[in-house]
Short mmCIF file of C-alpha atoms in Angstrom, two decimals:
data_model
loop_
_atom_site.label_atom_id
_atom_site.label_comp_id
_atom_site.label_asym_id
_atom_site.label_seq_id
_atom_site.Cartn_x
_atom_site.Cartn_y
_atom_site.Cartn_z
CA MET A 1 0.00 0.00 0.00
CA THR A 2 0.94 3.61 -0.56
CA ILE A 3 -0.33 5.79 2.29
CA LEU A 4 -0.51 9.58 2.29
CA MET A 5 -0.30 11.11 5.78
CA VAL A 6 -1.75 14.60 6.08
CA GLY A 7 -0.03 16.79 8.69
CA SER A 8 3.32 17.96 9.95
CA GLY A 9 3.71 17.26 13.68
CA GLY A 10 4.82 14.74 16.24
CA ARG A 11 1.50 12.91 16.04
CA GLU A 12 1.94 12.38 12.31
CA HIS A 13 5.52 11.20 12.83
CA ALA A 14 4.36 8.65 15.43
CA LEU A 15 1.61 7.41 13.09
CA ILE A 16 4.04 7.10 10.19
CA ARG A 17 6.59 5.15 12.21
CA LYS A 18 3.86 2.78 13.45
CA LEU A 19 2.39 2.25 10.00
CA ALA A 20 5.87 1.54 8.65
CA GLU A 21 6.16 -1.54 10.89
CA SER A 22 3.80 -3.48 8.60
CA PRO A 23 5.19 -5.11 5.45
CA ARG A 24 1.83 -4.30 3.84
CA VAL A 25 2.81 -0.64 3.82
CA THR A 26 5.31 -0.32 0.98
CA ARG A 27 5.41 3.45 0.64
CA LEU A 28 4.70 6.33 2.99
CA ILE A 29 4.31 9.91 1.83
CA CYS A 30 3.47 12.95 3.93
CA ALA A 31 2.30 16.49 3.30
CA PRO A 32 3.69 18.80 4.41
CA GLY A 33 5.75 16.79 6.95
CA ASN A 34 8.85 18.12 8.71
CA GLY A 35 12.59 17.53 8.95
CA GLY A 36 12.32 14.36 11.01
CA VAL A 37 9.34 12.97 9.15
CA ALA A 38 11.42 13.26 5.96
CA CYS A 39 13.66 10.50 7.34
CA ASP A 40 10.70 8.08 7.39
CA ALA A 41 8.47 9.26 4.52
CA GLU A 42 8.65 11.24 1.29
CA CYS A 43 7.48 14.78 2.08
CA PHE A 44 5.66 17.11 -0.28
CA PRO A 45 5.10 20.86 0.26
CA VAL A 46 1.31 20.80 0.28
CA SER A 47 -0.44 22.57 3.17
CA ALA A 48 -2.56 20.30 5.39
CA ASP A 49 -5.67 22.40 4.74
CA ASP A 50 -5.20 22.65 0.96
CA LEU A 51 -7.97 20.30 -0.14
CA PRO A 52 -7.49 20.60 -3.93
CA GLY A 53 -3.72 20.35 -3.54
CA MET A 54 -3.98 17.25 -1.36
CA LEU A 55 -6.35 15.55 -3.78
CA ALA A 56 -3.99 16.29 -6.67
CA LEU A 57 -1.07 14.88 -4.67
CA ALA A 58 -2.97 11.71 -3.77
CA ARG A 59 -3.88 11.14 -7.39
CA ARG A 60 -0.40 11.89 -8.73
CA GLU A 61 1.30 9.57 -6.23
CA ASN A 62 -1.36 6.84 -6.53
CA ALA A 63 -2.20 6.81 -2.83
CA ASP A 64 -4.25 3.79 -1.77
CA LEU A 65 -5.26 5.44 1.49
CA VAL A 66 -5.14 8.98 2.86
CA PHE A 67 -4.80 9.35 6.63
CA VAL A 68 -6.10 12.79 7.66
CA ALA A 69 -4.55 13.46 11.06
CA PRO A 70 -4.98 17.18 12.01
CA ASP A 71 -8.16 18.92 13.15
CA ASP A 72 -8.35 21.73 10.58
CA PRO A 73 -8.59 19.60 7.40
CA LEU A 74 -11.07 17.30 9.14
CA ALA A 75 -13.24 20.31 9.99
CA LEU A 76 -12.98 21.46 6.36
CA GLY A 77 -14.29 18.11 5.07
CA MET A 78 -11.13 16.58 3.63
CA VAL A 79 -12.27 13.05 4.47
CA ASP A 80 -15.54 13.61 2.56
CA MET A 81 -13.53 14.67 -0.50
CA PHE A 82 -11.40 11.57 -0.99
CA PRO A 83 -14.07 8.82 -1.12
CA ALA A 84 -16.07 11.09 -3.43
CA ASN A 85 -13.05 10.86 -5.75
CA GLY A 86 -12.51 7.11 -5.38
CA ILE A 87 -9.74 7.23 -2.74
CA ARG A 88 -10.08 5.58 0.66
CA ALA A 89 -9.53 7.86 3.66
CA PHE A 90 -9.22 7.49 7.43
CA GLY A 91 -10.92 10.08 9.62
CA PRO A 92 -14.38 11.44 10.38
CA SER A 93 -16.60 13.32 7.96
CA LYS A 94 -16.98 17.08 8.20
CA ALA A 95 -20.32 16.63 9.96
CA ALA A 96 -18.84 14.23 12.51
CA ALA A 97 -15.71 16.36 13.03
CA ARG A 98 -17.96 19.05 14.52
CA ILE A 99 -17.63 17.14 17.79
CA GLU A 100 -14.24 18.87 18.06
CA ALA A 101 -14.63 21.81 15.67
CA SER A 102 -17.54 23.23 17.69
CA LYS A 103 -17.58 23.02 21.46
CA VAL A 104 -21.15 24.32 21.33
CA PHE A 105 -22.11 21.31 19.18
CA ALA A 106 -20.26 18.90 21.47
CA LYS A 107 -21.82 20.28 24.65
CA GLY A 108 -25.24 20.15 22.98
CA ILE A 109 -24.75 16.47 22.16
CA MET A 110 -23.78 15.73 25.77
CA ALA A 111 -26.72 17.67 27.16
CA LYS A 112 -29.23 16.02 24.80
CA TYR A 113 -28.05 12.47 25.43
CA GLY A 114 -27.21 12.69 29.13
CA ILE A 115 -23.45 12.26 28.76
CA PRO A 116 -21.79 13.53 31.96
CA THR A 117 -19.93 16.83 31.54
CA ALA A 118 -19.47 20.18 33.26
CA GLU A 119 -22.42 22.54 33.67
CA TYR A 120 -22.22 25.20 30.94
CA ALA A 121 -23.79 28.08 29.03
CA VAL A 122 -23.14 29.51 25.55
CA PHE A 123 -22.65 33.21 24.79
CA GLU A 124 -22.00 35.58 21.90
CA SER A 125 -21.86 38.66 24.14
CA ALA A 126 -19.04 39.31 26.59
CA ALA A 127 -21.38 41.36 28.78
CA ASP A 128 -23.95 38.55 28.97
CA ALA A 129 -21.25 35.99 29.73
CA LEU A 130 -19.81 38.18 32.48
CA THR A 131 -23.24 38.62 34.04
CA TYR A 132 -23.66 34.83 34.07
CA ILE A 133 -20.25 34.36 35.70
CA LYS A 134 -21.04 36.98 38.35
CA GLU A 135 -24.34 35.28 39.14
CA LYS A 136 -22.65 31.90 39.51
CA GLY A 137 -19.90 33.40 41.66
CA ALA A 138 -17.74 30.28 41.43
CA PHE A 139 -14.03 30.40 40.59
CA PRO A 140 -12.02 29.17 38.82
CA VAL A 141 -14.32 29.27 35.79
CA VAL A 142 -13.52 27.90 32.33
CA VAL A 143 -13.92 30.01 29.18
CA LYS A 144 -13.64 28.17 25.85
CA ALA A 145 -13.66 29.48 22.30
CA ASP A 146 -16.25 27.55 20.31
CA GLY A 147 -14.00 26.60 17.40
CA LEU A 148 -10.50 25.32 16.76
CA ALA A 149 -7.69 27.41 18.24
CA LEU A 150 -4.53 25.28 18.11
CA GLY A 151 -5.24 23.94 21.60
CA LYS A 152 -5.00 27.47 23.04
CA GLY A 153 -8.66 28.49 23.08
CA VAL A 154 -9.28 27.52 26.71
CA VAL A 155 -8.76 29.88 29.64
CA ILE A 156 -9.11 28.82 33.27
CA ALA A 157 -9.95 32.15 34.88
CA GLN A 158 -9.08 32.43 38.57
CA ASP A 159 -11.17 35.55 39.17
CA LEU A 160 -13.59 37.96 37.52
CA ALA A 161 -10.82 40.09 36.02
CA GLU A 162 -9.24 37.10 34.24
CA ALA A 163 -12.65 35.95 33.00
CA ALA A 164 -13.41 39.42 31.65
CA ALA A 165 -10.06 39.58 29.88
CA ALA A 166 -10.61 36.17 28.27
CA LEU A 167 -14.10 37.09 27.11
CA ARG A 168 -12.91 40.42 25.73
CA ALA A 169 -10.04 38.75 23.85
CA MET A 170 -12.28 36.13 22.27
CA LEU A 171 -15.57 37.94 21.65
CA GLU A 172 -14.49 41.55 21.15
CA ASP A 173 -10.85 41.55 20.07
CA GLY A 174 -11.20 38.54 17.77
CA LYS A 175 -8.14 36.74 19.16
CA PHE A 176 -9.24 33.46 17.57
CA GLY A 177 -11.16 34.89 14.61
CA ASP A 178 -14.35 33.01 13.74
CA SER A 179 -13.45 30.31 16.27
CA GLY A 180 -14.09 32.80 19.06
CA ARG A 181 -17.38 34.33 17.89
CA ARG A 182 -19.15 32.14 20.44
CA VAL A 183 -17.83 30.95 23.79
CA VAL A 184 -18.72 28.21 26.22
CA VAL A 185 -18.52 29.16 29.88
CA GLU A 186 -18.44 26.11 32.11
CA GLU A 187 -17.85 25.05 35.67
CA PHE A 188 -14.33 24.10 36.69
CA LEU A 189 -14.02 20.37 37.35
CA THR A 190 -11.45 18.84 39.68
CA GLY A 191 -9.81 15.44 39.74
CA PRO A 192 -7.21 13.48 37.76
CA GLU A 193 -7.32 14.00 34.01
CA VAL A 194 -7.39 11.05 31.63
CA SER A 195 -7.05 10.91 27.86
CA VAL A 196 -8.62 7.93 26.09
CA LEU A 197 -8.24 7.53 22.34
CA ALA A 198 -10.63 5.09 20.70
CA PHE A 199 -10.90 3.47 17.30
CA THR A 200 -14.47 3.48 16.01
CA ASP A 201 -16.12 2.69 12.70
CA GLY A 202 -19.31 4.46 13.69
CA VAL A 203 -20.84 1.40 15.38
CA THR A 204 -18.12 -0.54 17.19
CA LEU A 205 -15.77 1.29 19.56
CA ALA A 206 -12.40 -0.03 20.76
CA PRO A 207 -10.66 2.13 23.39
CA MET A 208 -6.87 2.33 23.33
CA ILE A 209 -4.61 2.36 26.37
CA SER A 210 -5.28 5.41 28.55
CA SER A 211 -2.78 8.23 28.95
CA MET A 212 -2.15 11.43 30.92
CA ASP A 213 -1.22 14.68 29.20
CA HIS A 214 0.56 17.59 30.88
CA LYS A 215 -0.87 20.76 29.34
CA ARG A 216 0.76 23.53 31.33
CA ALA A 217 4.07 24.95 30.16
CA LEU A 218 5.89 24.83 33.51
CA ASP A 219 6.63 22.34 36.26
CA GLY A 220 3.96 21.91 38.89
CA ASP A 221 1.22 22.49 36.30
CA LEU A 222 2.00 26.19 36.27
CA GLY A 223 2.25 28.59 33.34
CA LEU A 224 0.18 28.88 30.17
CA ASN A 225 -1.82 26.13 28.53
CA THR A 226 0.04 24.46 25.65
CA GLY A 227 -0.68 21.75 23.12
CA GLY A 228 0.92 19.34 25.60
CA MET A 229 4.35 19.16 27.21
CA GLY A 230 4.50 15.42 27.84
CA THR A 231 2.51 12.25 28.37
CA VAL A 232 2.57 8.90 30.12
CA ALA A 233 0.65 5.68 29.47
CA PRO A 234 -1.19 3.88 30.86
CA ASN A 235 -2.80 6.38 33.21
CA PRO A 236 -2.64 4.87 36.74
CA TYR A 237 -5.85 6.62 37.81
CA TYR A 238 -7.85 4.91 35.06
CA THR A 239 -8.84 1.63 36.70
CA GLN A 240 -10.79 -1.24 35.11
CA GLU A 241 -13.85 -0.16 37.08
CA ILE A 242 -13.63 3.41 35.79
CA ALA A 243 -13.02 2.13 32.27
CA ALA A 244 -16.21 0.05 32.45
CA GLU A 245 -18.18 3.06 33.73
CA CYS A 246 -16.81 5.25 30.92
CA MET A 247 -17.74 2.67 28.31
CA GLU A 248 -21.31 2.48 29.63
CA LYS A 249 -21.97 6.16 30.35
CA ILE A 250 -19.69 8.06 27.94
CA PHE A 251 -18.06 6.12 25.10
CA LEU A 252 -20.94 4.07 23.68
CA PRO A 253 -23.54 6.80 24.32
CA THR A 254 -21.37 9.21 22.32
CA VAL A 255 -21.12 6.82 19.36
CA ARG A 256 -24.88 6.22 19.46
CA ALA A 257 -25.57 9.95 19.76
CA MET A 258 -23.57 10.66 16.62
CA GLN A 259 -25.49 7.92 14.79
CA ASN A 260 -28.80 9.38 15.96
CA GLU A 261 -27.76 12.86 14.82
CA GLY A 262 -27.11 11.55 11.33
CA CYS A 263 -23.34 12.02 11.48
CA PRO A 264 -21.80 8.70 12.55
CA PHE A 265 -18.19 9.06 13.66
CA ALA A 266 -15.59 6.82 12.02
CA GLY A 267 -11.91 7.30 12.80
CA CYS A 268 -10.13 8.03 16.07
CA LEU A 269 -12.35 9.63 18.73
CA TYR A 270 -10.52 11.26 21.62
CA PHE A 271 -12.15 11.53 25.04
CA GLY A 272 -10.64 14.09 27.41
CA LEU A 273 -11.96 13.06 30.81
CA MET A 274 -11.90 14.34 34.37
CA LEU A 275 -12.31 11.80 37.17
CA THR A 276 -14.37 14.00 39.47
CA PRO A 277 -15.68 13.11 42.95
CA ASN A 278 -19.03 12.61 41.17
CA GLY A 279 -17.64 10.21 38.60
CA PRO A 280 -15.93 10.60 35.21
CA LYS A 281 -17.02 13.55 33.08
CA VAL A 282 -16.10 14.72 29.58
CA ILE A 283 -13.90 17.82 29.39
CA GLU A 284 -13.61 17.72 25.60
CA TYR A 285 -13.78 15.57 22.51
CA ASN A 286 -11.19 15.53 19.74
CA ALA A 287 -12.00 14.17 16.29
CA ARG A 288 -8.52 12.68 15.80
CA PHE A 289 -5.46 11.22 17.49
CA GLY A 290 -4.31 13.47 20.33
CA ASP A 291 -0.92 15.13 20.31
CA PRO A 292 1.20 14.17 22.28
CA GLU A 293 -0.96 11.25 23.58
CA THR A 294 -0.39 9.39 20.31
CA GLN A 295 3.35 9.33 21.03
CA VAL A 296 2.90 7.12 24.12
CA VAL A 297 -0.14 5.10 23.11
CA LEU A 298 0.92 3.83 19.67
CA PRO A 299 4.30 2.40 20.80
CA LEU A 300 2.31 0.06 23.10
CA LEU A 301 0.13 -1.24 20.25
CA ASP A 302 0.87 -4.85 19.25
CA THR A 303 -1.65 -5.25 16.42
CA PRO A 304 -0.52 -3.76 13.09
CA LEU A 305 -1.98 -0.26 12.90
CA ILE A 306 -2.75 -0.58 9.19
CA ASP A 307 -5.00 -3.60 9.90
CA ILE A 308 -7.04 -1.54 12.36
CA VAL A 309 -7.17 1.44 10.01
CA ASP A 310 -8.48 -0.77 7.21
CA ALA A 311 -11.13 -2.24 9.53
CA VAL A 312 -12.30 1.24 10.57
CA VAL A 313 -12.52 2.49 6.98
CA ASP A 314 -14.33 -0.67 5.85
CA GLY A 315 -16.76 -0.74 8.79
CA ARG A 316 -15.61 -4.05 10.23
CA LEU A 317 -13.84 -3.04 13.43
CA ALA A 318 -15.79 -5.72 15.33
CA ASP A 319 -13.79 -8.36 13.44
CA ILE A 320 -10.39 -7.15 14.73
CA ASP A 321 -8.83 -8.38 17.98
CA ILE A 322 -6.64 -5.48 19.09
CA LYS A 323 -3.71 -6.40 21.35
CA TRP A 324 -1.51 -4.21 23.54
CA LYS A 325 1.92 -4.62 25.11
CA ASP A 326 2.17 -5.03 28.88
CA ALA A 327 4.48 -2.04 29.30
CA HIS A 328 4.62 1.67 30.11
CA ALA A 329 5.57 4.61 27.91
CA ALA A 330 6.58 8.19 28.68
CA CYS A 331 7.13 11.12 26.33
CA VAL A 332 8.87 14.39 27.21
CA VAL A 333 8.36 17.33 24.85
CA LEU A 334 11.29 19.61 24.09
CA ALA A 335 9.94 23.05 23.23
CA SER A 336 11.35 26.32 21.96
CA GLY A 337 12.01 28.95 24.60
CA GLY A 338 9.00 31.24 24.82
CA TYR A 339 6.45 28.63 23.71
CA PRO A 340 3.41 28.83 23.70
CA GLU A 341 3.87 32.54 22.98
CA LYS A 342 6.69 34.05 20.88
CA TYR A 343 9.71 31.89 20.08
CA GLY A 344 12.57 31.80 17.60
CA LYS A 345 13.24 29.26 14.87
CA GLY A 346 16.29 27.90 13.08
CA LYS A 347 18.19 26.80 16.22
CA VAL A 348 20.58 23.92 15.51
CA ILE A 349 19.62 20.71 17.34
CA SER A 350 22.45 18.54 18.70
CA GLY A 351 22.28 14.99 20.06
CA LEU A 352 20.40 13.37 17.18
CA ASN A 353 21.77 10.95 14.60
CA ALA A 354 21.41 11.34 10.84
CA ASP A 355 17.91 9.85 11.01
CA GLY A 356 16.83 12.30 13.69
CA GLN A 357 16.84 9.59 16.34
CA ALA A 358 18.75 8.78 19.55
CA SER A 359 19.71 5.51 21.22
CA ASN A 360 17.25 3.60 23.49
CA VAL A 361 14.36 5.96 22.74
CA GLU A 362 12.11 6.96 19.88
CA ILE A 363 12.20 10.60 18.78
CA PHE A 364 9.08 12.07 17.25
CA HIS A 365 9.70 15.31 15.37
CA ALA A 366 7.05 17.97 15.84
CA GLY A 367 8.66 21.25 14.80
CA THR A 368 11.92 20.57 12.95
CA ALA A 369 13.38 21.33 9.55
CA LEU A 370 16.49 20.21 7.69
CA ASP A 371 18.99 22.96 6.93
CA GLY A 372 22.15 21.91 5.12
CA GLY A 373 21.86 18.41 6.55
CA GLN A 374 21.34 19.66 10.10
CA PHE A 375 18.13 19.45 12.09
CA VAL A 376 16.96 22.87 13.24
CA THR A 377 13.96 24.06 15.23
CA ASN A 378 10.91 25.12 13.23
CA GLY A 379 8.07 25.32 15.72
CA GLY A 380 6.96 25.68 19.33
CA ARG A 381 6.99 22.02 20.25
CA VAL A 382 10.13 20.67 18.63
CA LEU A 383 10.68 17.04 19.68
CA GLY A 384 8.91 14.32 21.63
CA VAL A 385 11.36 11.99 23.38
CA MET A 386 9.64 8.67 24.12
CA GLY A 387 10.86 5.83 26.29
CA VAL A 388 9.28 2.43 27.04
CA GLY A 389 9.82 0.36 30.17
CA ASP A 390 8.37 -2.38 32.34
CA THR A 391 7.37 0.32 34.82
CA LEU A 392 6.50 3.99 34.48
CA ALA A 393 9.62 4.90 36.44
CA ALA A 394 11.78 2.95 33.98
CA ALA A 395 10.10 4.56 30.98
CA LEU A 396 10.59 8.04 32.46
CA GLU A 397 14.24 7.37 33.29
CA THR A 398 14.89 6.22 29.73
CA ALA A 399 13.20 9.30 28.25
CA TYR A 400 14.88 11.82 30.56
CA CYS A 401 18.34 10.27 30.07
CA ALA A 402 17.96 10.91 26.36
CA VAL A 403 16.54 14.41 26.93
CA GLU A 404 19.73 15.41 28.74
CA LYS A 405 21.79 14.55 25.66
CA ILE A 406 19.69 16.61 23.22
CA SER A 407 20.00 20.39 23.11
CA PHE A 408 19.34 23.55 21.15
CA GLU A 409 19.44 27.21 22.05
CA GLY A 410 16.59 28.11 24.39
CA VAL A 411 15.37 24.52 24.83
CA HIS A 412 12.61 24.20 27.40
CA TYR A 413 11.00 21.11 28.89
CA ARG A 414 9.18 20.08 32.02
CA THR A 415 11.17 18.03 34.53
CA ASP A 416 8.12 16.58 36.29
CA ILE A 417 6.32 14.59 33.59
CA GLY A 418 4.63 11.61 35.26
CA LYS A 419 5.48 12.84 38.78
CA LYS A 420 1.83 13.03 39.84
CA CYS A 421 1.45 9.38 38.88
CA SER A 422 4.06 8.11 41.34
#
């Protein structure tokens, strides 16, 4: 098979490296890719949200399957486009991708079908939202832009002033453009966070191993929200009992709800959960593999990924027995100094071999480029350094030992990934 991967980050690199393990996959191409991805796939300079360009590329390179990984092209309907042109594609339809592309849509689904989530209200006016927050009088309070915002459209406001600033930025200053024309204001939930990715063909759902993301930029869960600074898997807080409760009250009801709404979800459905004192609740849905959760979950997968992908696309996921390794994985993200705000690019990366890898770990490239044969930084999150071990402690030690040998000017990473799990 020839597979075209759409995207350019660490998630896409992890997917490519996993797909490459199968002898059935004879050629991997990626658009646009990055410096590290270019060591594992042929990269083409087509933007991930360029639908006509991606279709032309798939046709020219005779792609047997297109794997649409990022949120933006899913929201634009890229997966609808390929089957309409005779090319198989993995990912949800535009209608189904609304479960991530619109938080208002997602919260409406949960409210209608009784799926546990935080209490919320939707606003288009900053003044109305502020009045609601004042009446509730409960802080922290969560303010979310309705649409996609590169993982940065969520503000946890500690007081009225922070809430007002967030509302003004989204609704009046247009910080997130159309994505911020509506906001969701919701109660702040407490408890351990859990990420669960699940394969689904629209009827059958198969959860993957759970993981824990670390969203804040600084140690101790301080600093700004980011796209994710590191992950561990499995999540020790996610017991078999909780998993069974989530399947009954959240996972299957969500799949059925999407069927009932006329937009069945086929692809990878991400459940961001909070294990509250009142049971597990949904914080958010993603319509695709999470980043960086993918970097710790996929290395623990024993069943060939391409076999599962085929089953999802063909609507026969129930026929696949998915197996997982009895191990732990940990990923530490190396970011550019200043991320998630302003940061420089073009910093030379040392400590990697010619393939962009390092010994005893797997390196997933998120924001790198090749410049004269050298890897240089080209984004906020630059590398994901992933280690596997029999225990979480062993996996973390492996990852952090490698982290210490990799450097670039201004490198920043958290030193406490997985600490809350021990």
